[in-house]
Amino acid sequence: MQSFLELPGAVADPVGVASHYGEPLPEQRALERGAAIVDLSHRGIVTVSGPDRLSWLHSMTSQQLTGLRPGESTETLLLDPNGRIERAMRVVDDGERSWLLVDEGSSEPLAAFLQRMRFALRVEVHDVSNEYAAVLAFTGAGPAAEALRGLTPAVEWQDPWAAVTGGGVQYADPEGHAAEGWSVSQFVFAREQLPAVIELASDASGEVRAAGLLSLEALEVRAWRPAQHADVDERAIPHEFDWLRTAVHLTKGCYRGQETVAKVHNLGHPPRRLAMLHLDGSGGELPTPGALVFRAPQPGQDRDPEARPVGRITRAALHHEWGGIALALLKRALPEDAPLEVELPDTAERAAAAQEPIVPADAGATRHIPRLKRL
């Protein structure tokens, strides 16, 4: 057995790995309790070696990378000159190489950009996506993570999303943050090791099973965990996703896009804000990514056909406890208690939605500049 798609019940996702294996909700529960693994072999991996690798990456991206210890994990963003997100990178260093784990479609352009930026520095950049692949597991009390460690991965990247990292800041209400207890790792294996990983998930004992991308998506949505492949568009800045909590170091110094990061955080507000929506009345049907969000009409009022959308869905999922949920980018000025409606696919119907704010409307503007008295 050479592919996760050969496992019983596997249903292929358009990206080339399993969407589910016939039981999306049981798979989700197993993944959450640490008894399942997710195939992420469609995603990309870039390595950077050489004595200047960490200081070089540090100078270009949003996170503090100098001093990163072997085995220590973090994440960082490559921004354009206007502070918009170009690449989100999960970073772990093994003492000789920095491993950059990126979403699908990102490794080739990232490697090409890094090659152009080498100049005379002592670094070597390689896109190793065809040689290595990642597998994900929750690292709580379940057996999946320990079983994967027993197969000797090249590196393990531990997701920092559970807490605010040094130099970061959180916009979301700290009381009852949805990421509490979030404990997830990505294990990088040489592709010739994947048959052993797949065998682990097909063991008749049933201690560890495979879970599809649908399971991971649902748990990420519930944890408010942003991802480039799903949530980021061409206008996105880190503040809109509360990504300053783990991917941005606010006092590290200059890098491309840093001026926008500082201005929005200190003096302005992000133009949009991420919220989680609880969907109701959809009959089990979920909105598709990009579906428009509207303010719901007041009781007794008809829907205004000329109403302008107030946001869009980035991704939606069916959670095993919470039912239909979605992440949405909403206009900052939209009241946090406004009732909403979401477009459903292939129909004129809309699903009612209630907001659970993630990034509040007043996020940013942390520096209060006193007004000068006019003569």
CSV table of C-alpha atoms in Angstrom, one decimal:
chain,number,residue,atom,x,y,z
A,1,MET,CA,0.0,0.0,0.0
A,2,GLN,CA,1.7,3.2,-1.3
A,3,SER,CA,-1.0,5.8,-0.8
A,4,PHE,CA,-3.5,6.9,1.8
A,5,LEU,CA,-6.0,6.9,-1.0
A,6,GLU,CA,-5.7,3.1,-1.1
A,7,LEU,CA,-7.1,2.8,2.4
A,8,PRO,CA,-10.7,1.5,2.6
A,9,GLY,CA,-13.4,4.2,2.1
A,10,ALA,CA,-11.0,6.9,0.9
A,11,VAL,CA,-12.7,9.7,-1.0
A,12,ALA,CA,-10.2,11.9,-2.9
A,13,ASP,CA,-10.2,15.7,-2.4
A,14,PRO,CA,-9.4,17.8,-5.4
A,15,VAL,CA,-6.0,18.6,-4.0
A,16,GLY,CA,-5.0,14.9,-4.3
A,17,VAL,CA,-5.3,13.5,-0.8
A,18,ALA,CA,-8.3,12.0,1.1
A,19,SER,CA,-11.2,14.3,2.0
A,20,HIS,CA,-12.5,11.5,4.3
A,21,TYR,CA,-12.5,7.8,4.6
A,22,GLY,CA,-16.3,7.3,4.7
A,23,GLU,CA,-16.9,8.4,8.3
A,24,PRO,CA,-16.1,12.2,8.6
A,25,LEU,CA,-17.5,12.7,12.1
A,26,PRO,CA,-16.0,9.6,13.7
A,27,GLU,CA,-12.7,10.5,12.0
A,28,GLN,CA,-12.9,14.0,13.5
A,29,ARG,CA,-13.5,12.7,17.0
A,30,ALA,CA,-10.6,10.3,16.6
A,31,LEU,CA,-8.3,13.0,15.4
A,32,GLU,CA,-9.2,15.3,18.2
A,33,ARG,CA,-8.4,12.7,20.9
A,34,GLY,CA,-5.1,11.9,19.3
A,35,ALA,CA,-6.0,8.6,17.7
A,36,ALA,CA,-5.9,9.5,14.0
A,37,ILE,CA,-3.4,11.0,11.5
A,38,VAL,CA,-4.0,13.2,8.4
A,39,ASP,CA,-2.1,12.9,5.1
A,40,LEU,CA,-0.6,16.3,4.2
A,41,SER,CA,1.6,15.0,1.4
A,42,HIS,CA,0.0,17.5,-1.0
A,43,ARG,CA,1.6,20.4,0.8
A,44,GLY,CA,5.1,21.9,0.2
A,45,ILE,CA,8.4,21.8,2.1
A,46,VAL,CA,11.4,24.0,1.5
A,47,THR,CA,14.7,23.7,3.3
A,48,VAL,CA,17.3,26.4,3.9
A,49,SER,CA,20.8,25.4,5.0
A,50,GLY,CA,24.0,27.2,5.7
A,51,PRO,CA,25.4,29.2,8.7
A,52,ASP,CA,23.4,32.4,7.7
A,53,ARG,CA,20.1,30.7,7.3
A,54,LEU,CA,18.3,31.9,10.4
A,55,SER,CA,19.5,35.5,10.4
A,56,TRP,CA,18.7,35.7,6.6
A,57,LEU,CA,15.1,34.4,7.1
A,58,HIS,CA,14.8,36.7,10.1
A,59,SER,CA,15.6,39.7,8.0
A,60,MET,CA,12.8,39.0,5.5
A,61,THR,CA,9.9,37.7,7.6
A,62,SER,CA,7.7,38.8,10.5
A,63,GLN,CA,8.9,36.5,13.3
A,64,GLN,CA,12.0,36.5,15.5
A,65,LEU,CA,14.1,33.6,14.0
A,66,THR,CA,17.6,34.4,15.3
A,67,GLY,CA,18.3,32.2,18.2
A,68,LEU,CA,15.8,29.6,17.2
A,69,ARG,CA,17.0,26.4,18.9
A,70,PRO,CA,17.2,23.0,17.2
A,71,GLY,CA,13.8,21.3,17.4
A,72,GLU,CA,12.1,24.6,18.4
A,73,SER,CA,9.0,25.4,16.3
A,74,THR,CA,7.5,28.7,15.2
A,75,GLU,CA,5.7,30.3,12.3
A,76,THR,CA,6.4,33.4,10.3
A,77,LEU,CA,4.9,35.4,7.4
A,78,LEU,CA,6.4,36.7,4.3
A,79,LEU,CA,4.7,40.0,3.5
A,80,ASP,CA,4.7,42.3,0.5
A,81,PRO,CA,5.8,45.9,0.8
A,82,ASN,CA,2.3,46.9,1.7
A,83,GLY,CA,2.1,44.4,4.6
A,84,ARG,CA,-0.2,41.9,2.7
A,85,ILE,CA,0.4,38.2,3.3
A,86,GLU,CA,2.3,36.5,0.5
A,87,ARG,CA,3.4,33.3,2.3
A,88,ALA,CA,2.7,31.7,5.7
A,89,MET,CA,5.6,29.4,6.8
A,90,ARG,CA,5.8,26.8,9.6
A,91,VAL,CA,9.4,26.8,10.7
A,92,VAL,CA,11.5,24.3,12.6
A,93,ASP,CA,15.3,24.1,12.6
A,94,ASP,CA,17.2,20.9,13.1
A,95,GLY,CA,20.6,22.5,13.8
A,96,GLU,CA,21.7,22.2,10.2
A,97,ARG,CA,18.7,23.1,8.1
A,98,SER,CA,15.6,25.2,8.6
A,99,TRP,CA,12.5,23.4,7.4
A,100,LEU,CA,9.7,25.6,6.0
A,101,LEU,CA,6.4,23.8,5.8
A,102,VAL,CA,4.0,25.6,3.5
A,103,ASP,CA,0.5,25.1,2.0
A,104,GLU,CA,-0.2,23.6,-1.4
A,105,GLY,CA,1.1,25.6,-4.3
A,106,SER,CA,3.5,27.7,-2.2
A,107,SER,CA,6.8,25.8,-2.2
A,108,GLU,CA,7.9,26.5,-5.8
A,109,PRO,CA,7.2,30.3,-5.7
A,110,LEU,CA,8.7,30.5,-2.2
A,111,ALA,CA,11.9,28.7,-3.2
A,112,ALA,CA,12.2,30.9,-6.3
A,113,PHE,CA,11.9,34.1,-4.2
A,114,LEU,CA,14.4,32.9,-1.7
A,115,GLN,CA,16.9,31.9,-4.5
A,116,ARG,CA,16.6,35.5,-5.8
A,117,MET,CA,17.3,36.9,-2.4
A,118,ARG,CA,20.5,34.9,-1.6
A,119,PHE,CA,23.1,37.5,-2.8
A,120,ALA,CA,26.4,36.6,-1.2
A,121,LEU,CA,25.0,35.0,2.0
A,122,ARG,CA,26.0,31.5,3.0
A,123,VAL,CA,22.7,29.8,2.4
A,124,GLU,CA,21.3,27.0,0.2
A,125,VAL,CA,17.7,26.8,-0.7
A,126,HIS,CA,16.0,23.6,-1.9
A,127,ASP,CA,12.4,22.7,-2.6
A,128,VAL,CA,12.2,19.1,-1.2
A,129,SER,CA,8.5,18.6,-1.7
A,130,ASN,CA,9.1,15.6,-3.9
A,131,GLU,CA,11.4,14.0,-1.4
A,132,TYR,CA,9.6,14.7,1.9
A,133,ALA,CA,5.9,14.8,3.1
A,134,ALA,CA,4.1,15.9,6.2
A,135,VAL,CA,1.6,13.9,8.3
A,136,LEU,CA,-0.4,15.6,11.1
A,137,ALA,CA,-1.6,14.3,14.5
A,138,PHE,CA,-3.0,15.8,17.7
A,139,THR,CA,-0.4,15.3,20.4
A,140,GLY,CA,-2.5,14.8,23.5
A,141,ALA,CA,-3.0,11.5,25.3
A,142,GLY,CA,-3.8,9.5,22.2
A,143,PRO,CA,-1.4,7.0,20.5
A,144,ALA,CA,-1.0,8.6,17.1
A,145,ALA,CA,1.8,11.1,17.8
A,146,GLU,CA,3.9,8.6,19.7
A,147,ALA,CA,3.5,6.1,17.0
A,148,LEU,CA,4.7,8.6,14.4
A,149,ARG,CA,7.7,9.5,16.5
A,150,GLY,CA,8.5,5.9,16.6
A,151,LEU,CA,9.0,5.9,12.9
A,152,THR,CA,11.8,8.5,13.2
A,153,PRO,CA,10.6,11.6,11.3
A,154,ALA,CA,13.1,14.0,9.9
A,155,VAL,CA,11.6,16.8,12.0
A,156,GLU,CA,8.5,17.5,14.0
A,157,TRP,CA,6.8,20.9,13.8
A,158,GLN,CA,4.7,21.8,16.9
A,159,ASP,CA,1.9,24.3,16.2
A,160,PRO,CA,2.3,27.3,18.5
A,161,TRP,CA,-1.3,28.4,18.1
A,162,ALA,CA,-2.4,27.4,21.7
A,163,ALA,CA,-0.8,30.5,23.2
A,164,VAL,CA,0.6,34.0,22.4
A,165,THR,CA,4.3,33.7,21.6
A,166,GLY,CA,7.0,36.1,22.7
A,167,GLY,CA,6.7,39.5,21.0
A,168,GLY,CA,3.2,38.8,19.8
A,169,VAL,CA,-0.2,40.2,20.8
A,170,GLN,CA,-3.7,38.8,20.9
A,171,TYR,CA,-6.8,40.8,19.8
A,172,ALA,CA,-9.3,38.1,20.8
A,173,ASP,CA,-10.8,38.0,24.2
A,174,PRO,CA,-8.3,35.9,26.3
A,175,GLU,CA,-11.2,34.4,28.4
A,176,GLY,CA,-12.1,31.1,26.9
A,177,HIS,CA,-10.1,31.4,23.7
A,178,ALA,CA,-11.0,28.6,21.3
A,179,ALA,CA,-7.3,27.6,20.9
A,180,GLU,CA,-6.9,26.5,24.5
A,181,GLY,CA,-5.7,23.0,24.5
A,182,TRP,CA,-4.7,23.1,20.8
A,183,SER,CA,-1.9,20.6,20.6
A,184,VAL,CA,-1.0,19.7,17.0
A,185,SER,CA,2.2,18.5,15.3
A,186,GLN,CA,3.2,18.0,11.7
A,187,PHE,CA,5.8,15.1,11.3
A,188,VAL,CA,8.0,15.3,8.2
A,189,PHE,CA,9.0,11.9,6.7
A,190,ALA,CA,11.0,11.0,3.7
A,191,ARG,CA,8.5,9.8,1.0
A,192,GLU,CA,10.0,6.3,1.0
A,193,GLN,CA,8.9,6.1,4.7
A,194,LEU,CA,5.2,6.8,3.8
A,195,PRO,CA,4.3,3.1,3.3
A,196,ALA,CA,5.2,2.5,7.0
A,197,VAL,CA,3.1,5.5,8.0
A,198,ILE,CA,0.1,4.2,6.0
A,199,GLU,CA,0.5,0.8,7.5
A,200,LEU,CA,0.2,2.4,10.9
A,201,ALA,CA,-3.2,3.8,9.9
A,202,SER,CA,-4.4,0.5,8.4
A,203,ASP,CA,-3.4,-1.7,11.4
A,204,ALA,CA,-6.2,-4.1,12.3
A,205,SER,CA,-5.9,-3.2,16.0
A,206,GLY,CA,-7.6,0.1,15.2
A,207,GLU,CA,-5.5,2.1,17.7
A,208,VAL,CA,-4.6,4.6,15.0
A,209,ARG,CA,-6.7,5.4,12.0
A,210,ALA,CA,-6.6,7.8,9.1
A,211,ALA,CA,-8.7,11.0,9.1
A,212,GLY,CA,-9.3,13.2,6.1
A,213,LEU,CA,-8.9,16.9,5.4
A,214,LEU,CA,-12.6,17.5,6.3
A,215,SER,CA,-11.8,16.5,9.9
A,216,LEU,CA,-8.8,18.8,10.2
A,217,GLU,CA,-10.7,21.7,8.6
A,218,ALA,CA,-13.6,21.4,11.1
A,219,LEU,CA,-11.2,21.4,14.1
A,220,GLU,CA,-9.2,24.3,12.7
A,221,VAL,CA,-12.3,26.4,12.2
A,222,ARG,CA,-13.4,25.7,15.7
A,223,ALA,CA,-10.0,26.7,17.1
A,224,TRP,CA,-10.0,29.9,15.0
A,225,ARG,CA,-6.8,28.7,13.4
A,226,PRO,CA,-6.0,30.7,10.2
A,227,ALA,CA,-4.5,29.0,7.2
A,228,GLN,CA,-3.1,30.5,4.0
A,229,HIS,CA,-4.7,28.1,1.6
A,230,ALA,CA,-8.2,28.7,2.9
A,231,ASP,CA,-8.5,32.1,4.6
A,232,VAL,CA,-5.9,34.5,2.9
A,233,ASP,CA,-6.8,36.5,-0.1
A,234,GLU,CA,-4.8,39.2,-2.0
A,235,ARG,CA,-5.8,41.9,0.5
A,236,ALA,CA,-5.2,40.0,3.7
A,237,ILE,CA,-3.0,41.5,6.5
A,238,PRO,CA,-2.1,39.6,9.7
A,239,HIS,CA,-4.2,41.7,12.0
A,240,GLU,CA,-7.4,40.6,10.4
A,241,PHE,CA,-6.9,37.0,11.5
A,242,ASP,CA,-5.4,37.7,15.0
A,243,TRP,CA,-2.2,36.2,13.5
A,244,LEU,CA,0.0,38.6,15.5
A,245,ARG,CA,-0.4,36.2,18.4
A,246,THR,CA,2.0,33.6,16.9
A,247,ALA,CA,3.4,34.7,13.5
A,248,VAL,CA,4.5,38.3,14.2
A,249,HIS,CA,7.1,39.7,16.6
A,250,LEU,CA,6.3,43.4,17.1
A,251,THR,CA,9.7,44.5,18.4
A,252,LYS,CA,12.1,42.6,16.2
A,253,GLY,CA,13.0,45.4,13.8
A,254,CYS,CA,12.7,46.0,10.1
A,255,TYR,CA,11.4,43.6,7.5
A,256,ARG,CA,9.4,43.9,4.4
A,257,GLY,CA,5.8,45.0,5.3
A,258,GLN,CA,6.8,45.9,8.8
A,259,GLU,CA,5.6,49.5,8.5
A,260,THR,CA,2.1,48.4,7.7
A,261,VAL,CA,2.1,46.0,10.6
A,262,ALA,CA,3.2,48.7,13.0
A,263,LYS,CA,0.9,51.4,11.7
A,264,VAL,CA,-2.3,49.3,11.8
A,265,HIS,CA,-1.5,47.9,15.3
A,266,ASN,CA,-0.4,51.2,16.8
A,267,LEU,CA,-2.5,53.8,15.0
A,268,GLY,CA,-5.2,52.2,12.9
A,269,HIS,CA,-7.6,49.3,12.7
A,270,PRO,CA,-7.6,46.3,10.4
A,271,PRO,CA,-10.2,46.9,7.6
A,272,ARG,CA,-11.7,43.5,8.1
A,273,ARG,CA,-12.1,41.2,11.1
A,274,LEU,CA,-12.3,37.4,11.3
A,275,ALA,CA,-15.3,35.9,13.1
A,276,MET,CA,-16.7,32.4,13.5
A,277,LEU,CA,-20.2,32.0,12.4
A,278,HIS,CA,-22.7,29.5,13.9
A,279,LEU,CA,-24.9,28.4,11.0
A,280,ASP,CA,-28.6,27.7,11.4
A,281,GLY,CA,-31.4,26.7,9.1
A,282,SER,CA,-29.0,25.3,6.4
A,283,GLY,CA,-30.5,21.8,6.6
A,284,GLY,CA,-27.0,20.4,6.8
A,285,GLU,CA,-25.8,22.2,3.7
A,286,LEU,CA,-22.7,24.3,4.1
A,287,PRO,CA,-21.7,27.5,2.3
A,288,THR,CA,-18.8,27.3,0.0
A,289,PRO,CA,-15.6,29.3,0.3
A,290,GLY,CA,-16.3,32.8,-1.0
A,291,ALA,CA,-20.0,32.7,-0.2
A,292,LEU,CA,-21.3,36.2,0.6
A,293,VAL,CA,-22.5,37.3,4.0
A,294,PHE,CA,-25.3,39.7,4.5
A,295,ARG,CA,-27.1,41.4,7.4
A,296,ALA,CA,-30.3,39.6,8.2
A,297,PRO,CA,-33.5,41.7,7.8
A,298,GLN,CA,-35.2,42.9,10.9
A,299,PRO,CA,-38.3,40.9,12.1
A,300,GLY,CA,-41.2,41.7,9.9
A,301,GLN,CA,-39.1,43.2,7.1
A,302,ASP,CA,-38.5,41.7,3.7
A,303,ARG,CA,-35.0,40.9,2.5
A,304,ASP,CA,-33.5,43.9,0.6
A,305,PRO,CA,-32.4,42.6,-2.9
A,306,GLU,CA,-30.1,45.6,-3.2
A,307,ALA,CA,-28.4,45.0,0.1
A,308,ARG,CA,-24.6,45.0,-0.1
A,309,PRO,CA,-22.6,42.1,1.4
A,310,VAL,CA,-20.8,42.7,4.7
A,311,GLY,CA,-18.3,39.9,4.3
A,312,ARG,CA,-17.4,36.5,2.8
A,313,ILE,CA,-16.9,33.0,4.0
A,314,THR,CA,-13.4,31.7,4.0
A,315,ARG,CA,-14.3,28.1,4.9
A,316,ALA,CA,-17.1,26.2,6.5
A,317,ALA,CA,-17.3,22.8,8.2
A,318,LEU,CA,-19.6,20.4,10.1
A,319,HIS,CA,-18.2,20.0,13.6
A,320,HIS,CA,-19.0,16.9,15.6
A,321,GLU,CA,-20.2,19.0,18.6
A,322,TRP,CA,-21.0,22.4,17.2
A,323,GLY,CA,-22.7,21.5,13.9
A,324,GLY,CA,-22.4,23.9,11.0
A,325,ILE,CA,-19.7,26.5,11.6
A,326,ALA,CA,-17.7,28.8,9.4
A,327,LEU,CA,-14.9,31.4,9.4
A,328,ALA,CA,-15.8,34.7,7.8
A,329,LEU,CA,-14.0,37.9,7.0
A,330,LEU,CA,-16.4,40.7,7.9
A,331,LYS,CA,-16.3,44.5,7.6
A,332,ARG,CA,-14.8,46.0,10.7
A,333,ALA,CA,-17.7,48.5,11.1
A,334,LEU,CA,-20.3,45.7,11.2
A,335,PRO,CA,-21.7,45.5,14.8
A,336,GLU,CA,-20.5,42.3,16.6
A,337,ASP,CA,-24.1,41.4,17.5
A,338,ALA,CA,-25.6,41.9,14.1
A,339,PRO,CA,-27.6,38.9,12.9
A,340,LEU,CA,-26.4,37.6,9.6
A,341,GLU,CA,-27.4,35.5,6.6
A,342,VAL,CA,-25.0,33.4,4.4
A,343,GLU,CA,-25.5,32.3,0.8
A,344,LEU,CA,-26.0,28.6,0.2
A,345,PRO,CA,-24.7,26.9,-2.9
A,346,ASP,CA,-26.9,26.3,-6.0
A,347,THR,CA,-30.0,27.9,-4.3
A,348,ALA,CA,-31.5,31.3,-3.6
A,349,GLU,CA,-31.8,30.2,0.1
A,350,ARG,CA,-29.6,31.6,2.8
A,351,ALA,CA,-28.7,30.2,6.2
A,352,ALA,CA,-29.1,32.3,9.3
A,353,ALA,CA,-25.8,32.9,11.2
A,354,ALA,CA,-24.7,34.2,14.6
A,355,GLN,CA,-21.3,35.8,15.1
A,356,GLU,CA,-18.7,34.6,17.6
A,357,PRO,CA,-16.2,37.5,17.3
A,358,ILE,CA,-12.5,36.6,17.0
A,359,VAL,CA,-10.9,39.9,16.1
A,360,PRO,CA,-13.0,42.7,17.7
A,361,ALA,CA,-14.1,45.8,15.8
A,362,ASP,CA,-11.8,48.0,17.9
A,363,ALA,CA,-8.6,45.9,17.3
A,364,GLY,CA,-5.5,48.0,16.8
A,365,ALA,CA,-4.9,51.7,17.7
A,366,THR,CA,-3.0,50.7,20.8
A,367,ARG,CA,-1.0,54.0,20.9
A,368,HIS,CA,-3.1,57.0,21.9
A,369,ILE,CA,-1.5,60.1,20.4
A,370,PRO,CA,-2.6,63.3,22.3
A,371,ARG,CA,-4.2,66.0,20.2
A,372,LEU,CA,-2.3,69.3,20.0
A,373,LYS,CA,-4.2,72.3,21.1
A,374,ARG,CA,-5.0,74.6,18.3
A,375,LEU,CA,-4.4,78.3,18.7
